[in-house]
mmCIF file of C-alpha atoms in Angstrom:
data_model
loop_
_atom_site.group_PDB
_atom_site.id
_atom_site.type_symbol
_atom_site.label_atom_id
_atom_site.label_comp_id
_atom_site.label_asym_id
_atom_site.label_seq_id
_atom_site.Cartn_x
_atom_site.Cartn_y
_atom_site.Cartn_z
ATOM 1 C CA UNK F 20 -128.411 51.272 95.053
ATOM 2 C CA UNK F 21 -128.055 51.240 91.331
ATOM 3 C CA UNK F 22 -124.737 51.057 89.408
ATOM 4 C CA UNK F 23 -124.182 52.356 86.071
ATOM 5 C CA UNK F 24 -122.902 49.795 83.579
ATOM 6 C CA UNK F 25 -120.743 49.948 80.376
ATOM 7 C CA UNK F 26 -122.271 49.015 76.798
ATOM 8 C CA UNK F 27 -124.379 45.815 76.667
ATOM 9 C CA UNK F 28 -123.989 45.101 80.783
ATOM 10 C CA UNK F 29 -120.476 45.308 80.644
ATOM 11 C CA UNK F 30 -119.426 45.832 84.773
ATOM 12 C CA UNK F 31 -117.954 49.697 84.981
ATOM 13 C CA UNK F 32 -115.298 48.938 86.985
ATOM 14 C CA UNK F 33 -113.837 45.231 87.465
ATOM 15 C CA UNK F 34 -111.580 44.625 90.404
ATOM 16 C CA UNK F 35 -108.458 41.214 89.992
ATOM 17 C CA UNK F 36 -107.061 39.371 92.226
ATOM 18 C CA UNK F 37 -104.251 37.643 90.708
ATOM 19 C CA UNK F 38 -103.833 34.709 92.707
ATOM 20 C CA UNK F 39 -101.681 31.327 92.148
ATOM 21 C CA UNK F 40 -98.566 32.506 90.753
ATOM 22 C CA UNK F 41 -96.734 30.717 93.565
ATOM 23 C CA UNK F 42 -98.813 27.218 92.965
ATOM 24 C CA UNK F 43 -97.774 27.539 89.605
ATOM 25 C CA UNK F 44 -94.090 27.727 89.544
ATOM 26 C CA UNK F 45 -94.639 24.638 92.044
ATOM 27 C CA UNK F 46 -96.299 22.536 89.317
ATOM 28 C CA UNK F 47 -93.463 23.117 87.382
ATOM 29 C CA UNK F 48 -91.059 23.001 89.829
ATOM 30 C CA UNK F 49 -89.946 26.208 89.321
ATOM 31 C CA UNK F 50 -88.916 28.864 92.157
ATOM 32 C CA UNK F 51 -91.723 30.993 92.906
ATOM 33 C CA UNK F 52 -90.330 33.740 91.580
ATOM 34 C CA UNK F 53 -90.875 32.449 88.215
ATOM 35 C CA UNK F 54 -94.353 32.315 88.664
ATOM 36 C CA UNK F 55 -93.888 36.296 89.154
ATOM 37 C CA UNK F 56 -92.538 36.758 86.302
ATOM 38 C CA UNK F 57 -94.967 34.268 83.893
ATOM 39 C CA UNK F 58 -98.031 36.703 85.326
ATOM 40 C CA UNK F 59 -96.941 40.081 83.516
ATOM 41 C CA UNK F 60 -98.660 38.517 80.403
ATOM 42 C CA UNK F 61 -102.025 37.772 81.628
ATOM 43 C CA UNK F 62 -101.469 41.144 83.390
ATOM 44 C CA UNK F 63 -101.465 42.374 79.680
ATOM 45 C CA UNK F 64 -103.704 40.094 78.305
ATOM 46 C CA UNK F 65 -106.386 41.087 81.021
ATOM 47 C CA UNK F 66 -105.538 45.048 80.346
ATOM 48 C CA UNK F 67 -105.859 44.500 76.394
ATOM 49 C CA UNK F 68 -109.214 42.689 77.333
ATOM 50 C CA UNK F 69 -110.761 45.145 79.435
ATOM 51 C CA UNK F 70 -110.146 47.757 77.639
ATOM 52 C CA UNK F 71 -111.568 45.911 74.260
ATOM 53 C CA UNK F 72 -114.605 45.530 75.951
ATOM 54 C CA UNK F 73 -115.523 48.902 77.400
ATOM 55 C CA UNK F 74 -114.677 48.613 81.337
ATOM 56 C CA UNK F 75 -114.041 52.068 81.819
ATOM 57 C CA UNK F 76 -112.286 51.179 85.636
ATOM 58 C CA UNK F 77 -109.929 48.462 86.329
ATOM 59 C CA UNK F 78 -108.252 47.396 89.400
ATOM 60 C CA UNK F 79 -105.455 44.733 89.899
ATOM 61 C CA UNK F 80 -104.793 43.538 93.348
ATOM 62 C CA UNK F 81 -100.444 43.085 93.249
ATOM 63 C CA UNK F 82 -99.439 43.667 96.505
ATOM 64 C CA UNK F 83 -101.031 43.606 99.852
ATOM 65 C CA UNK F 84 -99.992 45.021 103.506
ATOM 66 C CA UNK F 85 -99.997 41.628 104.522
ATOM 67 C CA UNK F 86 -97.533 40.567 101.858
ATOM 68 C CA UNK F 87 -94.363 42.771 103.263
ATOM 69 C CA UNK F 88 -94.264 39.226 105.777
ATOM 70 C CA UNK F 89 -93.318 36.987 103.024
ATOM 71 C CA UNK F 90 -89.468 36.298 102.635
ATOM 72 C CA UNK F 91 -87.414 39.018 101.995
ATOM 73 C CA UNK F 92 -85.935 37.377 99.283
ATOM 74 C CA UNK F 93 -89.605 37.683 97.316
ATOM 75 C CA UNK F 94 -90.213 40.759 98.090
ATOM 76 C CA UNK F 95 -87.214 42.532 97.026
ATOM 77 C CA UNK F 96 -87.819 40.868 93.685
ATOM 78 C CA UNK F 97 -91.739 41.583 93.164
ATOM 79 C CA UNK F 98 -90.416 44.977 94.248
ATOM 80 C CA UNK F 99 -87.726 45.061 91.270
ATOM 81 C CA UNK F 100 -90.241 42.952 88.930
ATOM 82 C CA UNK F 101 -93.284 45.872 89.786
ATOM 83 C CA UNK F 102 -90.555 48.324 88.685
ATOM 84 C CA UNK F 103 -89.095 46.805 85.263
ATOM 85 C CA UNK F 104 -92.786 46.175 84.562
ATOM 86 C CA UNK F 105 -93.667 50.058 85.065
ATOM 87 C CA UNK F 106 -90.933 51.216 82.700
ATOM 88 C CA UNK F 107 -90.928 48.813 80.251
ATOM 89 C CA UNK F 108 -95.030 49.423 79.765
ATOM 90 C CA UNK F 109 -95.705 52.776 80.309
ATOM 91 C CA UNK F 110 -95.803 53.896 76.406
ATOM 92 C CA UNK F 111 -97.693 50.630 75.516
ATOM 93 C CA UNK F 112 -100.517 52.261 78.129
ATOM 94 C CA UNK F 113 -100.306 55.600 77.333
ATOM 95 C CA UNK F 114 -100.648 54.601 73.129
ATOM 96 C CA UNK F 115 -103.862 53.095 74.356
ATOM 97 C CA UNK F 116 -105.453 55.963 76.696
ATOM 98 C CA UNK F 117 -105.382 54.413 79.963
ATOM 99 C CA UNK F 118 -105.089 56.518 83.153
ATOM 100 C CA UNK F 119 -103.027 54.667 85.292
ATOM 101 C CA UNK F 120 -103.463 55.444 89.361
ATOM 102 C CA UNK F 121 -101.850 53.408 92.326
ATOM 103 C CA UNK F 122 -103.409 52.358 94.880
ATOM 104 C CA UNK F 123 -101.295 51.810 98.556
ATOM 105 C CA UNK F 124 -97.759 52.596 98.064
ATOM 106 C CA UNK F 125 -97.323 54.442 101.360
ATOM 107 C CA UNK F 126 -95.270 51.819 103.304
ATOM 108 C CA UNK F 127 -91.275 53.081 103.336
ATOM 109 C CA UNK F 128 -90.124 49.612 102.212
ATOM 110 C CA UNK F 129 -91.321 50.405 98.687
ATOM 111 C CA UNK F 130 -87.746 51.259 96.920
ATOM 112 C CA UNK F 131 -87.682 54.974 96.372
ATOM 113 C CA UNK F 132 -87.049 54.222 92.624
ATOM 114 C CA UNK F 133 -89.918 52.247 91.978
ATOM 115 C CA UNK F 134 -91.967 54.933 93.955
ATOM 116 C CA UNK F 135 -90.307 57.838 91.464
ATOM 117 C CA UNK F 136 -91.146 55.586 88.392
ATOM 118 C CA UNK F 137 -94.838 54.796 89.505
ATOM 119 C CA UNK F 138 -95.547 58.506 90.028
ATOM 120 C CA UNK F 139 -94.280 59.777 86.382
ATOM 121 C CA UNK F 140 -96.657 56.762 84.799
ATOM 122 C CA UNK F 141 -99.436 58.640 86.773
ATOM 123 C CA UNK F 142 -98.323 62.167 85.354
ATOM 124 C CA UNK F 143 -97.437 60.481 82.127
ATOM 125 C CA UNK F 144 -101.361 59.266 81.601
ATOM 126 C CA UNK F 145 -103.215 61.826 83.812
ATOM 127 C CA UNK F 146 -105.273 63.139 81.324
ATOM 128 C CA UNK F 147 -106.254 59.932 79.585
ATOM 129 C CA UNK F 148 -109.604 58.731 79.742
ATOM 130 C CA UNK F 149 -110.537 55.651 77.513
ATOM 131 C CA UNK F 150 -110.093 53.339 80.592
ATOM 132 C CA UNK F 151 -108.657 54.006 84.523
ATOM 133 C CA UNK F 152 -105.957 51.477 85.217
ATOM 134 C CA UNK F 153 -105.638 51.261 89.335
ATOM 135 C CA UNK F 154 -102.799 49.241 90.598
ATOM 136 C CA UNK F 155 -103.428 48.040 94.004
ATOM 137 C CA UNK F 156 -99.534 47.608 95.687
ATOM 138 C CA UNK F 157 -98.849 47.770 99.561
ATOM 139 C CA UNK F 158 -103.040 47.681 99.605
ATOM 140 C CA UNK F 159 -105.295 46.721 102.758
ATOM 141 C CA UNK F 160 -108.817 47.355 102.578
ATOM 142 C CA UNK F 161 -109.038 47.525 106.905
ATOM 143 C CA UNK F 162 -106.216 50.052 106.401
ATOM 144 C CA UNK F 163 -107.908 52.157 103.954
ATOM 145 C CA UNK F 164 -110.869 52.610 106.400
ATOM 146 C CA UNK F 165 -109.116 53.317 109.418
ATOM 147 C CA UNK F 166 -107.517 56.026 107.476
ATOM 148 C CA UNK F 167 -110.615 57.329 106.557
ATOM 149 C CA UNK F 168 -112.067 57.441 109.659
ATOM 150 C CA UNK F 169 -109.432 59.484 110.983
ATOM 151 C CA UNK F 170 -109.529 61.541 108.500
ATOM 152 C CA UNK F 171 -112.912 62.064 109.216
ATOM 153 C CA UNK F 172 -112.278 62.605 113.342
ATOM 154 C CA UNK F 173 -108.826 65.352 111.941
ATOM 155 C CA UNK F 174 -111.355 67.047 110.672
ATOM 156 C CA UNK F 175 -113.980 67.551 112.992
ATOM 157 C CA UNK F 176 -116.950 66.177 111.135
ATOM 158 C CA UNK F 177 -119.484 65.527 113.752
ATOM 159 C CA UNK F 178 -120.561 61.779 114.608
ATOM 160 C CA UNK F 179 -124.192 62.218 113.046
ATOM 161 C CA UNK F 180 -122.854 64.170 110.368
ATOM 162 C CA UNK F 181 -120.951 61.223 109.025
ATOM 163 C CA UNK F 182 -122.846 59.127 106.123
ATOM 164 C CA UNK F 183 -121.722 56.753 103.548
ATOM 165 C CA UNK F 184 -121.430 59.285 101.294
ATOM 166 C CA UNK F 185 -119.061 61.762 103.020
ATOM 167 C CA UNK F 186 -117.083 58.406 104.452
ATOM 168 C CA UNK F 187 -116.409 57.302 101.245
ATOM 169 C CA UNK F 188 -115.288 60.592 100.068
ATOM 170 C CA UNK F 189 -112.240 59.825 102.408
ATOM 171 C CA UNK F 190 -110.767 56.346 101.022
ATOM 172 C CA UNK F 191 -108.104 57.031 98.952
ATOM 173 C CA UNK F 192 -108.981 58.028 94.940
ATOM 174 C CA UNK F 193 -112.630 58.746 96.078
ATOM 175 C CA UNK F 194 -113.730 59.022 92.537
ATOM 176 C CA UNK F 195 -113.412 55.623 91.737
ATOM 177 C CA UNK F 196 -116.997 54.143 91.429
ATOM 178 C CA UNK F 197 -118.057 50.767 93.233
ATOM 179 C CA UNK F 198 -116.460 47.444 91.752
ATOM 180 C CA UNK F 199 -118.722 45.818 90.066
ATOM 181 C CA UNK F 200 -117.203 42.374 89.585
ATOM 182 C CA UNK F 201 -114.465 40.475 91.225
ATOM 183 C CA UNK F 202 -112.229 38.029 89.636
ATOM 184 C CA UNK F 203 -110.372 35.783 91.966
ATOM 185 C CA UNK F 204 -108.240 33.340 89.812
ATOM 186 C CA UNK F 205 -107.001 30.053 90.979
ATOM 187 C CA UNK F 206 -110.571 29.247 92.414
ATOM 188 C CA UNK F 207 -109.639 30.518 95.770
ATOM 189 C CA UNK F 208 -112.819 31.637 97.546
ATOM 190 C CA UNK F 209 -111.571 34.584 99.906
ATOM 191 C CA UNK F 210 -111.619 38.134 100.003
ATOM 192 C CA UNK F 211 -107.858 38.718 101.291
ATOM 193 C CA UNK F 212 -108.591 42.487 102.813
ATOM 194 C CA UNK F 213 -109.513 44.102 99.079
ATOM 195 C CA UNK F 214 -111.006 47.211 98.658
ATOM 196 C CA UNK F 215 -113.684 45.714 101.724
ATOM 197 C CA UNK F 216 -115.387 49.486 101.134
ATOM 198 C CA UNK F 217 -115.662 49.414 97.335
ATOM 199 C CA UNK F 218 -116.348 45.808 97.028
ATOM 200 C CA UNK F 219 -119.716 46.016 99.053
ATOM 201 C CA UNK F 220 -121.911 44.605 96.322
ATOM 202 C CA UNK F 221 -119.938 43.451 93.589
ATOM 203 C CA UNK F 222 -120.402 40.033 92.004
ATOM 204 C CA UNK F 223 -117.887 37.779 92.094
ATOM 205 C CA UNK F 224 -116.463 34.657 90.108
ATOM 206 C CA UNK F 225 -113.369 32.448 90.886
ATOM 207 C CA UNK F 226 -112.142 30.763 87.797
ATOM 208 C CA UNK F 227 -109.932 27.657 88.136
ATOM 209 C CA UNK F 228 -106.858 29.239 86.080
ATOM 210 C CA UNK F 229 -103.558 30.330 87.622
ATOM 211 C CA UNK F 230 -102.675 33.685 87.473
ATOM 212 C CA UNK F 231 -100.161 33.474 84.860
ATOM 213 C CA UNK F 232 -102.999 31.269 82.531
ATOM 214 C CA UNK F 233 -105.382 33.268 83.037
ATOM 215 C CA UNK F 234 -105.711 35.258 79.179
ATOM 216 C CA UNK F 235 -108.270 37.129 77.660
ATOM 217 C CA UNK F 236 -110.606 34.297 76.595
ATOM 218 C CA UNK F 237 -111.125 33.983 80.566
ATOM 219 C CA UNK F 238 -111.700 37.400 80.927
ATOM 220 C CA UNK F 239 -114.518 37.753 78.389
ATOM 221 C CA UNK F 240 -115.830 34.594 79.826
ATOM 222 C CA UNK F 241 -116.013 35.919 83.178
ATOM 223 C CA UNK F 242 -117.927 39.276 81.416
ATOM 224 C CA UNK F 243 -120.381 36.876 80.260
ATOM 225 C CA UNK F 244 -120.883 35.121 83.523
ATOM 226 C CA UNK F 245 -121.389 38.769 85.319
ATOM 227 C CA UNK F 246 -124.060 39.507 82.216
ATOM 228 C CA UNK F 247 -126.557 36.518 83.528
ATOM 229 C CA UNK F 248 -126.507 37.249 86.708
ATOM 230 C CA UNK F 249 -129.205 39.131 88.271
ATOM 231 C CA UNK F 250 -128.105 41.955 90.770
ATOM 232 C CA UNK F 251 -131.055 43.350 93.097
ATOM 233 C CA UNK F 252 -128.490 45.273 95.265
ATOM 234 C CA UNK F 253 -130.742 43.908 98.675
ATOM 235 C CA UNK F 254 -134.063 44.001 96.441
ATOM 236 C CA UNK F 255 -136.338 41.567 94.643
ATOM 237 C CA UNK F 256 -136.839 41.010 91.067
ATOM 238 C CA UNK F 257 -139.887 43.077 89.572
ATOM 239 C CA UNK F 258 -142.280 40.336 88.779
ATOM 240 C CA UNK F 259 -142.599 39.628 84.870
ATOM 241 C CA UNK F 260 -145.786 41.029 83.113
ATOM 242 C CA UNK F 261 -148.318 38.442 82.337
ATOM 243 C CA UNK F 262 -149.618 39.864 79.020
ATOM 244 C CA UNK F 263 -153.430 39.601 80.704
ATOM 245 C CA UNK F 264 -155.496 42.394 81.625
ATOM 246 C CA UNK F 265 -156.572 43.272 85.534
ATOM 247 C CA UNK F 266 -158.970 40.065 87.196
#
């Protein structure tokens, strides 16, 4: 399976998950919800960097299904924060030409105004194109198959009918390519139920930074990193020619 790439190996599409906002507010002794709110810069940082560099897809992991169990007390306020942060930046994206697309956002806990305001940044920047700009909120990768699959049973596509292909064309935004890379930050090693479909052969790397540290230096870094490794997608490395003629 071969994935097209942006200029000089950059990934097409690179996938976040912006862990350790919590563990930092605790190292300062802060409440967590100040690590919330210290993480809409790298969010920025990480935009401005990705779209520098050519990634023509990105995809930030804010808000899972599993996260509606936290305390309600967080949640109302990551839902108010995800709101402020969707008004206050929608111009700054559009300026630049990004397309910006949610991913989730079916659950009837979101806040109907946050809901309203993430649907006109979507009409707002429909018809850009210098860079995609998914926001994964109320997101579970198990979810997002199950769906699929009954979407696939609603509509009577027979069992051996079904391939890869015509499954994927049921997840939700079905034109977004494969991830490429994954960046986990705070050097948790876990997948955490994100985009399991789309994530199938990605590479990923899991820096030591907190969320809210994490800038655009460690972004290109993490580029670089992807641009030495070697992906064979299941197959073996083409042996090297030897420069000699048949023995």
């Amino acid at each position: 399976m071969a994935v097209a790439e942006g200029p000089r190996g950059t990934p097409r599409h690179v996938a976040c998950v912006m862990d350790g906002n919590g563990r930092w507010a605790a190292q300062r002794s802060l409440p967590r919800t100040a690590g919330h709110e210290a993480a809409e810069a790298a969010v920025i940082d990480t935009i401005e960097a990705a779209h520098g560099a050519g990634v023509e897809w990105l995809t930030l992991y804010a808000f899972s299904t599993e996260n509606w169990g936290r305390p309600g007390g967080e949640v109302e306020f990551l839902m108010r924060l995800a709101r402020r942060t969707v008004r206050r930046r929608a111009l700054f994206l559009h300026a630049r030409g990004i397309r910006c697309r949610f991913l989730g956002t079916g659950d009837p806990r979101i806040p109907p105004a946050l809901a309203r305001d993430m649907a006109d940044l979507t009409e707002l920047t429909r018809r850009n194109r210098r860079m995609t700009l998914t926001i994964a909120l109320d997101h579970g990768g198990r979810r997002d198959i199950v769906e699929a699959a009954r979407s696939l049973i609603r509509g009577g596509v027979p069992a051996d009918q079904v391939t890869e292909h015509s499954f994927a064309g049921h997840l939700p935004h079905p034109d977004t390519p494969d991830v490429d890379l994954v960046i986990r930050t705070s050097g948790e090693q876990r997948i955490s139920n994100f985009m399991l479909w789309q994530v199938a052969y990605a590479e990923w790397i899991f820096p030591g930074a907190l969320w809210p540290d994490f800038r655009a230096a460690d972004f290109r870094e993490c580029l670089d990193t992807y641009r030495r490794r070697d992906r064979r997608f299941g197959g073996v490395r083409a042996p090297a020619a030897s420069g000699k003629g048949p023995r």
